[in-house]
């Protein structure tokens, strides 16, 4: 985040969504919860929203930022700040009255950056493009980690199933029936792990071309 003026604040929000529902914002100072602050949508692109909050008190300390959507389906919200030297606290998603999430911004956690000047649409587009590149990198790492975790779980389950199969050699019929049931559950768990691994690999593959496209988009934006 940065302060383009003493009485305003810019925020960048990333929201994971697959529909085209409109969103709305409600922002209040913690110390003046009865006053709704004006919110201007500066830029929007592929789930990213750059908004400007106005009419802030000179010595404001904390904001409550409510993000709403027209439908009432729960959405996943990720928050990125305009600058890397600021912090924004976010609550978990709330599934009520189309309220997607509440974000809390604390001025005491920020460094003042005066004199930044007015940003253009191109500036916001480049900013969002950089944020998306970072987001894709993190997502790729998360998929890689998820694949390793799922593969480890599969190996452990396979080992447990092998041990159950060995134990069956020394069991009576009643014991074998119970063991067979446990083995069936292990097989289902292994199949589930296989399906998850394939899903993660598929998502990884779909993201592989994304960085190149984002780099190309950046070049196009710079050339404008």
PDB file of C-alpha atoms in Angstrom:
ATOM      1  CA  UNK A   1       0.000   0.000   0.000  1.00  0.00           C
ATOM      2  CA  UNK A   2       0.972   3.617  -0.384  1.00  0.00           C
ATOM      3  CA  UNK A   3      -0.479   7.011   0.416  1.00  0.00           C
ATOM      4  CA  UNK A   4      -1.026   9.059  -2.784  1.00  0.00           C
ATOM      5  CA  UNK A   5      -2.497  11.801  -0.587  1.00  0.00           C
ATOM      6  CA  UNK A   6      -2.957  12.432   3.112  1.00  0.00           C
ATOM      7  CA  UNK A   7      -6.626  11.516   2.976  1.00  0.00           C
ATOM      8  CA  UNK A   8      -6.619   8.439   0.747  1.00  0.00           C
ATOM      9  CA  UNK A   9      -5.172   4.953   0.546  1.00  0.00           C
ATOM     10  CA  UNK A  10      -4.782   2.514  -2.370  1.00  0.00           C
ATOM     11  CA  UNK A  11      -5.236  -1.232  -1.972  1.00  0.00           C
ATOM     12  CA  UNK A  12      -4.845  -4.197  -4.328  1.00  0.00           C
ATOM     13  CA  UNK A  13      -7.106  -7.199  -3.779  1.00  0.00           C
ATOM     14  CA  UNK A  14      -6.953 -10.542  -5.573  1.00  0.00           C
ATOM     15  CA  UNK A  15     -10.106 -12.622  -5.522  1.00  0.00           C
ATOM     16  CA  UNK A  16     -10.306 -16.161  -6.861  1.00  0.00           C
ATOM     17  CA  UNK A  17     -13.578 -16.417  -8.766  1.00  0.00           C
ATOM     18  CA  UNK A  18     -14.881 -18.104 -11.890  1.00  0.00           C
ATOM     19  CA  UNK A  19     -18.041 -16.079 -12.473  1.00  0.00           C
ATOM     20  CA  UNK A  20     -18.678 -12.535 -13.576  1.00  0.00           C
ATOM     21  CA  UNK A  21     -20.623 -11.364 -10.534  1.00  0.00           C
ATOM     22  CA  UNK A  22     -20.059  -7.765  -9.532  1.00  0.00           C
ATOM     23  CA  UNK A  23     -18.402  -6.941  -6.240  1.00  0.00           C
ATOM     24  CA  UNK A  24     -18.927  -4.019  -3.890  1.00  0.00           C
ATOM     25  CA  UNK A  25     -16.897  -2.586  -1.038  1.00  0.00           C
ATOM     26  CA  UNK A  26     -17.670  -1.184   2.390  1.00  0.00           C
ATOM     27  CA  UNK A  27     -14.840   0.504   4.297  1.00  0.00           C
ATOM     28  CA  UNK A  28     -14.923   2.104   7.743  1.00  0.00           C
ATOM     29  CA  UNK A  29     -12.340   3.438  10.154  1.00  0.00           C
ATOM     30  CA  UNK A  30     -12.204   1.409  13.330  1.00  0.00           C
ATOM     31  CA  UNK A  31     -12.491   4.583  15.381  1.00  0.00           C
ATOM     32  CA  UNK A  32     -15.449   5.848  13.297  1.00  0.00           C
ATOM     33  CA  UNK A  33     -17.385   2.666  12.541  1.00  0.00           C
ATOM     34  CA  UNK A  34     -20.585   4.588  11.806  1.00  0.00           C
ATOM     35  CA  UNK A  35     -19.057   6.452   8.844  1.00  0.00           C
ATOM     36  CA  UNK A  36     -18.869   4.723   5.460  1.00  0.00           C
ATOM     37  CA  UNK A  37     -15.785   5.809   3.524  1.00  0.00           C
ATOM     38  CA  UNK A  38     -15.918   6.391  -0.239  1.00  0.00           C
ATOM     39  CA  UNK A  39     -14.274   3.655  -2.319  1.00  0.00           C
ATOM     40  CA  UNK A  40     -13.226   4.237  -5.924  1.00  0.00           C
ATOM     41  CA  UNK A  41     -12.448   1.298  -8.213  1.00  0.00           C
ATOM     42  CA  UNK A  42      -9.304   2.396 -10.082  1.00  0.00           C
ATOM     43  CA  UNK A  43      -8.510  -0.756 -12.029  1.00  0.00           C
ATOM     44  CA  UNK A  44      -9.872  -4.273 -12.487  1.00  0.00           C
ATOM     45  CA  UNK A  45      -8.329  -7.206 -14.331  1.00  0.00           C
ATOM     46  CA  UNK A  46      -8.824 -10.963 -14.009  1.00  0.00           C
ATOM     47  CA  UNK A  47      -9.822 -11.030 -10.347  1.00  0.00           C
ATOM     48  CA  UNK A  48      -7.587  -8.121  -9.303  1.00  0.00           C
ATOM     49  CA  UNK A  49      -9.165  -4.969  -7.926  1.00  0.00           C
ATOM     50  CA  UNK A  50      -7.248  -1.751  -7.287  1.00  0.00           C
ATOM     51  CA  UNK A  51      -9.337   0.512  -5.073  1.00  0.00           C
ATOM     52  CA  UNK A  52      -8.810   3.923  -3.537  1.00  0.00           C
ATOM     53  CA  UNK A  53     -10.252   4.679  -0.094  1.00  0.00           C
ATOM     54  CA  UNK A  54     -10.938   8.361   0.507  1.00  0.00           C
ATOM     55  CA  UNK A  55     -11.867  10.728   3.320  1.00  0.00           C
ATOM     56  CA  UNK A  56      -9.503   9.125   5.823  1.00  0.00           C
ATOM     57  CA  UNK A  57      -8.858  10.965   9.060  1.00  0.00           C
ATOM     58  CA  UNK A  58      -5.322  12.441   9.302  1.00  0.00           C
ATOM     59  CA  UNK A  59      -4.484  10.125  12.204  1.00  0.00           C
ATOM     60  CA  UNK A  60      -6.457   7.039  11.231  1.00  0.00           C
ATOM     61  CA  UNK A  61      -5.115   3.817  12.735  1.00  0.00           C
ATOM     62  CA  UNK A  62      -7.147   0.873  11.446  1.00  0.00           C
ATOM     63  CA  UNK A  63      -9.685   0.091   8.716  1.00  0.00           C
ATOM     64  CA  UNK A  64     -12.360  -2.580   8.363  1.00  0.00           C
ATOM     65  CA  UNK A  65     -12.743  -3.484   4.690  1.00  0.00           C
ATOM     66  CA  UNK A  66     -15.788  -5.588   3.730  1.00  0.00           C
ATOM     67  CA  UNK A  67     -15.863  -7.201   0.293  1.00  0.00           C
ATOM     68  CA  UNK A  68     -19.294  -8.252  -1.014  1.00  0.00           C
ATOM     69  CA  UNK A  69     -20.520 -10.166  -4.037  1.00  0.00           C
ATOM     70  CA  UNK A  70     -23.991 -10.293  -5.546  1.00  0.00           C
ATOM     71  CA  UNK A  71     -24.363 -14.060  -5.152  1.00  0.00           C
ATOM     72  CA  UNK A  72     -24.105 -15.851  -1.814  1.00  0.00           C
ATOM     73  CA  UNK A  73     -21.510 -18.477  -2.733  1.00  0.00           C
ATOM     74  CA  UNK A  74     -18.359 -18.655  -0.648  1.00  0.00           C
ATOM     75  CA  UNK A  75     -15.283 -17.359  -2.429  1.00  0.00           C
ATOM     76  CA  UNK A  76     -11.581 -17.678  -1.711  1.00  0.00           C
ATOM     77  CA  UNK A  77      -9.846 -14.347  -1.247  1.00  0.00           C
ATOM     78  CA  UNK A  78      -6.146 -13.630  -1.415  1.00  0.00           C
ATOM     79  CA  UNK A  79      -4.866 -10.173  -0.555  1.00  0.00           C
ATOM     80  CA  UNK A  80      -1.787  -8.519  -2.056  1.00  0.00           C
ATOM     81  CA  UNK A  81      -0.569  -5.052  -1.109  1.00  0.00           C
ATOM     82  CA  UNK A  82       0.567  -2.444  -3.597  1.00  0.00           C
ATOM     83  CA  UNK A  83       4.037  -2.426  -2.040  1.00  0.00           C
ATOM     84  CA  UNK A  84       5.984  -5.231  -0.411  1.00  0.00           C
ATOM     85  CA  UNK A  85       6.871  -3.245   2.704  1.00  0.00           C
ATOM     86  CA  UNK A  86       3.312  -3.112   4.018  1.00  0.00           C
ATOM     87  CA  UNK A  87       1.089  -5.623   5.759  1.00  0.00           C
ATOM     88  CA  UNK A  88      -2.631  -6.345   5.646  1.00  0.00           C
ATOM     89  CA  UNK A  89      -4.419  -8.652   8.055  1.00  0.00           C
ATOM     90  CA  UNK A  90      -7.361 -10.644   6.674  1.00  0.00           C
ATOM     91  CA  UNK A  91      -9.987 -12.714   8.405  1.00  0.00           C
ATOM     92  CA  UNK A  92     -11.184 -16.070   7.146  1.00  0.00           C
ATOM     93  CA  UNK A  93     -13.994 -16.000   4.582  1.00  0.00           C
ATOM     94  CA  UNK A  94     -17.497 -15.446   5.922  1.00  0.00           C
ATOM     95  CA  UNK A  95     -20.408 -17.163   4.172  1.00  0.00           C
ATOM     96  CA  UNK A  96     -23.312 -14.868   5.080  1.00  0.00           C
ATOM     97  CA  UNK A  97     -25.302 -12.201   3.252  1.00  0.00           C
ATOM     98  CA  UNK A  98     -22.903 -12.393   0.288  1.00  0.00           C
ATOM     99  CA  UNK A  99     -20.084 -11.064   2.483  1.00  0.00           C
ATOM    100  CA  UNK A 100     -16.928 -12.557   1.001  1.00  0.00           C
ATOM    101  CA  UNK A 101     -14.366 -11.366   3.492  1.00  0.00           C
ATOM    102  CA  UNK A 102     -13.377  -8.622   5.884  1.00  0.00           C
ATOM    103  CA  UNK A 103      -9.891  -7.146   5.542  1.00  0.00           C
ATOM    104  CA  UNK A 104      -8.220  -5.173   8.294  1.00  0.00           C
ATOM    105  CA  UNK A 105      -5.592  -2.569   7.479  1.00  0.00           C
ATOM    106  CA  UNK A 106      -3.506  -1.080  10.278  1.00  0.00           C
ATOM    107  CA  UNK A 107      -1.645   2.171   9.624  1.00  0.00           C
ATOM    108  CA  UNK A 108       0.872   1.393  12.354  1.00  0.00           C
ATOM    109  CA  UNK A 109       2.194  -1.477  10.218  1.00  0.00           C
ATOM    110  CA  UNK A 110       2.907   0.725   7.214  1.00  0.00           C
ATOM    111  CA  UNK A 111       5.724   2.955   6.117  1.00  0.00           C
ATOM    112  CA  UNK A 112       4.649   6.360   4.904  1.00  0.00           C
ATOM    113  CA  UNK A 113       5.385   6.916   1.228  1.00  0.00           C
ATOM    114  CA  UNK A 114       4.553  10.508   0.375  1.00  0.00           C
ATOM    115  CA  UNK A 115       4.868  12.039  -3.054  1.00  0.00           C
ATOM    116  CA  UNK A 116       4.111   8.917  -5.062  1.00  0.00           C
ATOM    117  CA  UNK A 117       1.991  10.896  -7.487  1.00  0.00           C
ATOM    118  CA  UNK A 118      -0.967   9.746  -9.552  1.00  0.00           C
ATOM    119  CA  UNK A 119      -0.743   6.357 -11.218  1.00  0.00           C
ATOM    120  CA  UNK A 120      -2.023   5.746 -14.734  1.00  0.00           C
ATOM    121  CA  UNK A 121      -4.036   2.791 -15.999  1.00  0.00           C
ATOM    122  CA  UNK A 122      -0.803   1.455 -17.507  1.00  0.00           C
ATOM    123  CA  UNK A 123       0.907   1.669 -14.102  1.00  0.00           C
ATOM    124  CA  UNK A 124      -1.876  -0.361 -12.497  1.00  0.00           C
ATOM    125  CA  UNK A 125      -1.815  -2.883 -15.347  1.00  0.00           C
ATOM    126  CA  UNK A 126       1.931  -3.396 -14.876  1.00  0.00           C
ATOM    127  CA  UNK A 127       1.497  -3.669 -11.122  1.00  0.00           C
ATOM    128  CA  UNK A 128      -1.230  -6.284 -11.471  1.00  0.00           C
ATOM    129  CA  UNK A 129       0.855  -8.158 -14.039  1.00  0.00           C
ATOM    130  CA  UNK A 130       3.794  -8.331 -11.586  1.00  0.00           C
ATOM    131  CA  UNK A 131       1.505  -9.513  -8.791  1.00  0.00           C
ATOM    132  CA  UNK A 132       0.066 -12.207 -11.050  1.00  0.00           C
ATOM    133  CA  UNK A 133       3.563 -13.443 -11.943  1.00  0.00           C
ATOM    134  CA  UNK A 134       4.404 -13.767  -8.245  1.00  0.00           C
ATOM    135  CA  UNK A 135       1.063 -15.476  -7.627  1.00  0.00           C
ATOM    136  CA  UNK A 136       1.699 -18.034 -10.398  1.00  0.00           C
ATOM    137  CA  UNK A 137       5.164 -18.815  -9.009  1.00  0.00           C
ATOM    138  CA  UNK A 138       3.734 -19.422  -5.542  1.00  0.00           C
ATOM    139  CA  UNK A 139       0.949 -21.543  -6.957  1.00  0.00           C
ATOM    140  CA  UNK A 140       3.390 -23.715  -8.905  1.00  0.00           C
ATOM    141  CA  UNK A 141       5.437 -24.257  -5.736  1.00  0.00           C
ATOM    142  CA  UNK A 142       2.298 -25.143  -3.804  1.00  0.00           C
ATOM    143  CA  UNK A 143       1.298 -27.741  -6.401  1.00  0.00           C
ATOM    144  CA  UNK A 144       4.798 -29.239  -6.281  1.00  0.00           C
ATOM    145  CA  UNK A 145       4.599 -29.446  -2.497  1.00  0.00           C
ATOM    146  CA  UNK A 146       1.105 -30.956  -2.658  1.00  0.00           C
ATOM    147  CA  UNK A 147       2.300 -33.640  -5.096  1.00  0.00           C
ATOM    148  CA  UNK A 148       5.175 -34.598  -2.765  1.00  0.00           C
ATOM    149  CA  UNK A 149       2.865 -34.753   0.258  1.00  0.00           C
ATOM    150  CA  UNK A 150       0.303 -36.859  -1.586  1.00  0.00           C
ATOM    151  CA  UNK A 151       3.003 -39.180  -2.957  1.00  0.00           C
ATOM    152  CA  UNK A 152       4.363 -39.680   0.568  1.00  0.00           C
ATOM    153  CA  UNK A 153       0.882 -40.445   1.849  1.00  0.00           C
ATOM    154  CA  UNK A 154       0.415 -42.953  -0.961  1.00  0.00           C
ATOM    155  CA  UNK A 155       3.682 -44.743  -0.101  1.00  0.00           C
ATOM    156  CA  UNK A 156       2.719 -44.944   3.567  1.00  0.00           C
ATOM    157  CA  UNK A 157      -0.717 -46.321   2.710  1.00  0.00           C
ATOM    158  CA  UNK A 158       0.789 -48.850   0.336  1.00  0.00           C
ATOM    159  CA  UNK A 159       3.169 -50.005   3.072  1.00  0.00           C
ATOM    160  CA  UNK A 160       0.302 -50.349   5.552  1.00  0.00           C
ATOM    161  CA  UNK A 161      -1.693 -52.356   3.006  1.00  0.00           C
ATOM    162  CA  UNK A 162       1.263 -54.687   2.379  1.00  0.00           C
ATOM    163  CA  UNK A 163       1.572 -55.305   6.119  1.00  0.00           C
ATOM    164  CA  UNK A 164      -2.125 -56.141   6.357  1.00  0.00           C
ATOM    165  CA  UNK A 165      -1.794 -58.580   3.461  1.00  0.00           C
ATOM    166  CA  UNK A 166       1.124 -60.301   5.201  1.00  0.00           C
ATOM    167  CA  UNK A 167      -0.820 -60.518   8.460  1.00  0.00           C
ATOM    168  CA  UNK A 168      -3.665 -62.326   6.717  1.00  0.00           C
ATOM    169  CA  UNK A 169      -1.468 -65.403   6.294  1.00  0.00           C
ATOM    170  CA  UNK A 170      -1.619 -66.024  10.045  1.00  0.00           C
ATOM    171  CA  UNK A 171      -5.231 -65.072  10.732  1.00  0.00           C
ATOM    172  CA  UNK A 172      -8.346 -67.131  11.167  1.00  0.00           C
ATOM    173  CA  UNK A 173     -11.365 -66.567   8.905  1.00  0.00           C
ATOM    174  CA  UNK A 174     -13.103 -64.018  11.157  1.00  0.00           C
ATOM    175  CA  UNK A 175      -9.907 -61.982  11.432  1.00  0.00           C
ATOM    176  CA  UNK A 176      -9.371 -62.151   7.670  1.00  0.00           C
ATOM    177  CA  UNK A 177     -12.774 -60.618   6.982  1.00  0.00           C
ATOM    178  CA  UNK A 178     -11.893 -57.571   9.091  1.00  0.00           C
ATOM    179  CA  UNK A 179      -8.458 -57.306   7.479  1.00  0.00           C
ATOM    180  CA  UNK A 180      -9.930 -57.522   3.995  1.00  0.00           C
ATOM    181  CA  UNK A 181     -12.178 -54.601   4.831  1.00  0.00           C
ATOM    182  CA  UNK A 182      -9.181 -52.563   5.988  1.00  0.00           C
ATOM    183  CA  UNK A 183      -7.259 -53.483   2.831  1.00  0.00           C
ATOM    184  CA  UNK A 184     -10.173 -52.306   0.693  1.00  0.00           C
ATOM    185  CA  UNK A 185     -10.084 -48.948   2.479  1.00  0.00           C
ATOM    186  CA  UNK A 186      -6.342 -48.678   1.862  1.00  0.00           C
ATOM    187  CA  UNK A 187      -6.882 -49.368  -1.842  1.00  0.00           C
ATOM    188  CA  UNK A 188      -9.476 -46.604  -1.996  1.00  0.00           C
ATOM    189  CA  UNK A 189      -7.062 -44.222  -0.266  1.00  0.00           C
ATOM    190  CA  UNK A 190      -4.304 -45.088  -2.753  1.00  0.00           C
ATOM    191  CA  UNK A 191      -6.676 -44.469  -5.661  1.00  0.00           C
ATOM    192  CA  UNK A 192      -7.668 -41.141  -4.137  1.00  0.00           C
ATOM    193  CA  UNK A 193      -3.993 -40.156  -3.839  1.00  0.00           C
ATOM    194  CA  UNK A 194      -3.401 -41.102  -7.478  1.00  0.00           C
ATOM    195  CA  UNK A 195      -6.333 -38.956  -8.571  1.00  0.00           C
ATOM    196  CA  UNK A 196      -5.114 -35.990  -6.498  1.00  0.00           C
ATOM    197  CA  UNK A 197      -1.590 -36.293  -7.910  1.00  0.00           C
ATOM    198  CA  UNK A 198      -2.928 -36.344 -11.464  1.00  0.00           C
ATOM    199  CA  UNK A 199      -5.113 -33.328 -10.715  1.00  0.00           C
ATOM    200  CA  UNK A 200      -2.185 -31.350  -9.314  1.00  0.00           C
ATOM    201  CA  UNK A 201       0.020 -32.284 -12.261  1.00  0.00           C
ATOM    202  CA  UNK A 202      -2.718 -31.176 -14.634  1.00  0.00           C
ATOM    203  CA  UNK A 203      -2.978 -27.820 -12.884  1.00  0.00           C
ATOM    204  CA  UNK A 204       0.807 -27.473 -13.021  1.00  0.00           C
ATOM    205  CA  UNK A 205       0.814 -28.137 -16.750  1.00  0.00           C
ATOM    206  CA  UNK A 206      -1.895 -25.553 -17.359  1.00  0.00           C
ATOM    207  CA  UNK A 207       0.202 -22.939 -15.523  1.00  0.00           C
ATOM    208  CA  UNK A 208       3.489 -23.634 -17.320  1.00  0.00           C
ATOM    209  CA  UNK A 209       2.758 -21.229 -20.180  1.00  0.00           C
ATOM    210  CA  UNK A 210       1.374 -18.528 -17.889  1.00  0.00           C
ATOM    211  CA  UNK A 211       4.737 -16.844 -17.034  1.00  0.00           C
ATOM    212  CA  UNK A 212       5.610 -16.497 -20.743  1.00  0.00           C
ATOM    213  CA  UNK A 213       2.227 -14.957 -21.482  1.00  0.00           C
ATOM    214  CA  UNK A 214       2.593 -12.545 -18.567  1.00  0.00           C
ATOM    215  CA  UNK A 215       6.070 -11.526 -19.752  1.00  0.00           C
ATOM    216  CA  UNK A 216       4.624 -10.914 -23.213  1.00  0.00           C
ATOM    217  CA  UNK A 217       1.802  -8.885 -21.729  1.00  0.00           C
ATOM    218  CA  UNK A 218       4.316  -6.795 -19.788  1.00  0.00           C
ATOM    219  CA  UNK A 219       6.268  -6.034 -22.973  1.00  0.00           C
ATOM    220  CA  UNK A 220       3.071  -5.001 -24.743  1.00  0.00           C
ATOM    221  CA  UNK A 221       2.109  -2.712 -21.853  1.00  0.00           C
ATOM    222  CA  UNK A 222       5.541  -1.065 -21.793  1.00  0.00           C
ATOM    223  CA  UNK A 223       5.398  -0.457 -25.544  1.00  0.00           C
ATOM    224  CA  UNK A 224       2.061   1.375 -25.294  1.00  0.00           C
TER     225      UNK A 224
END
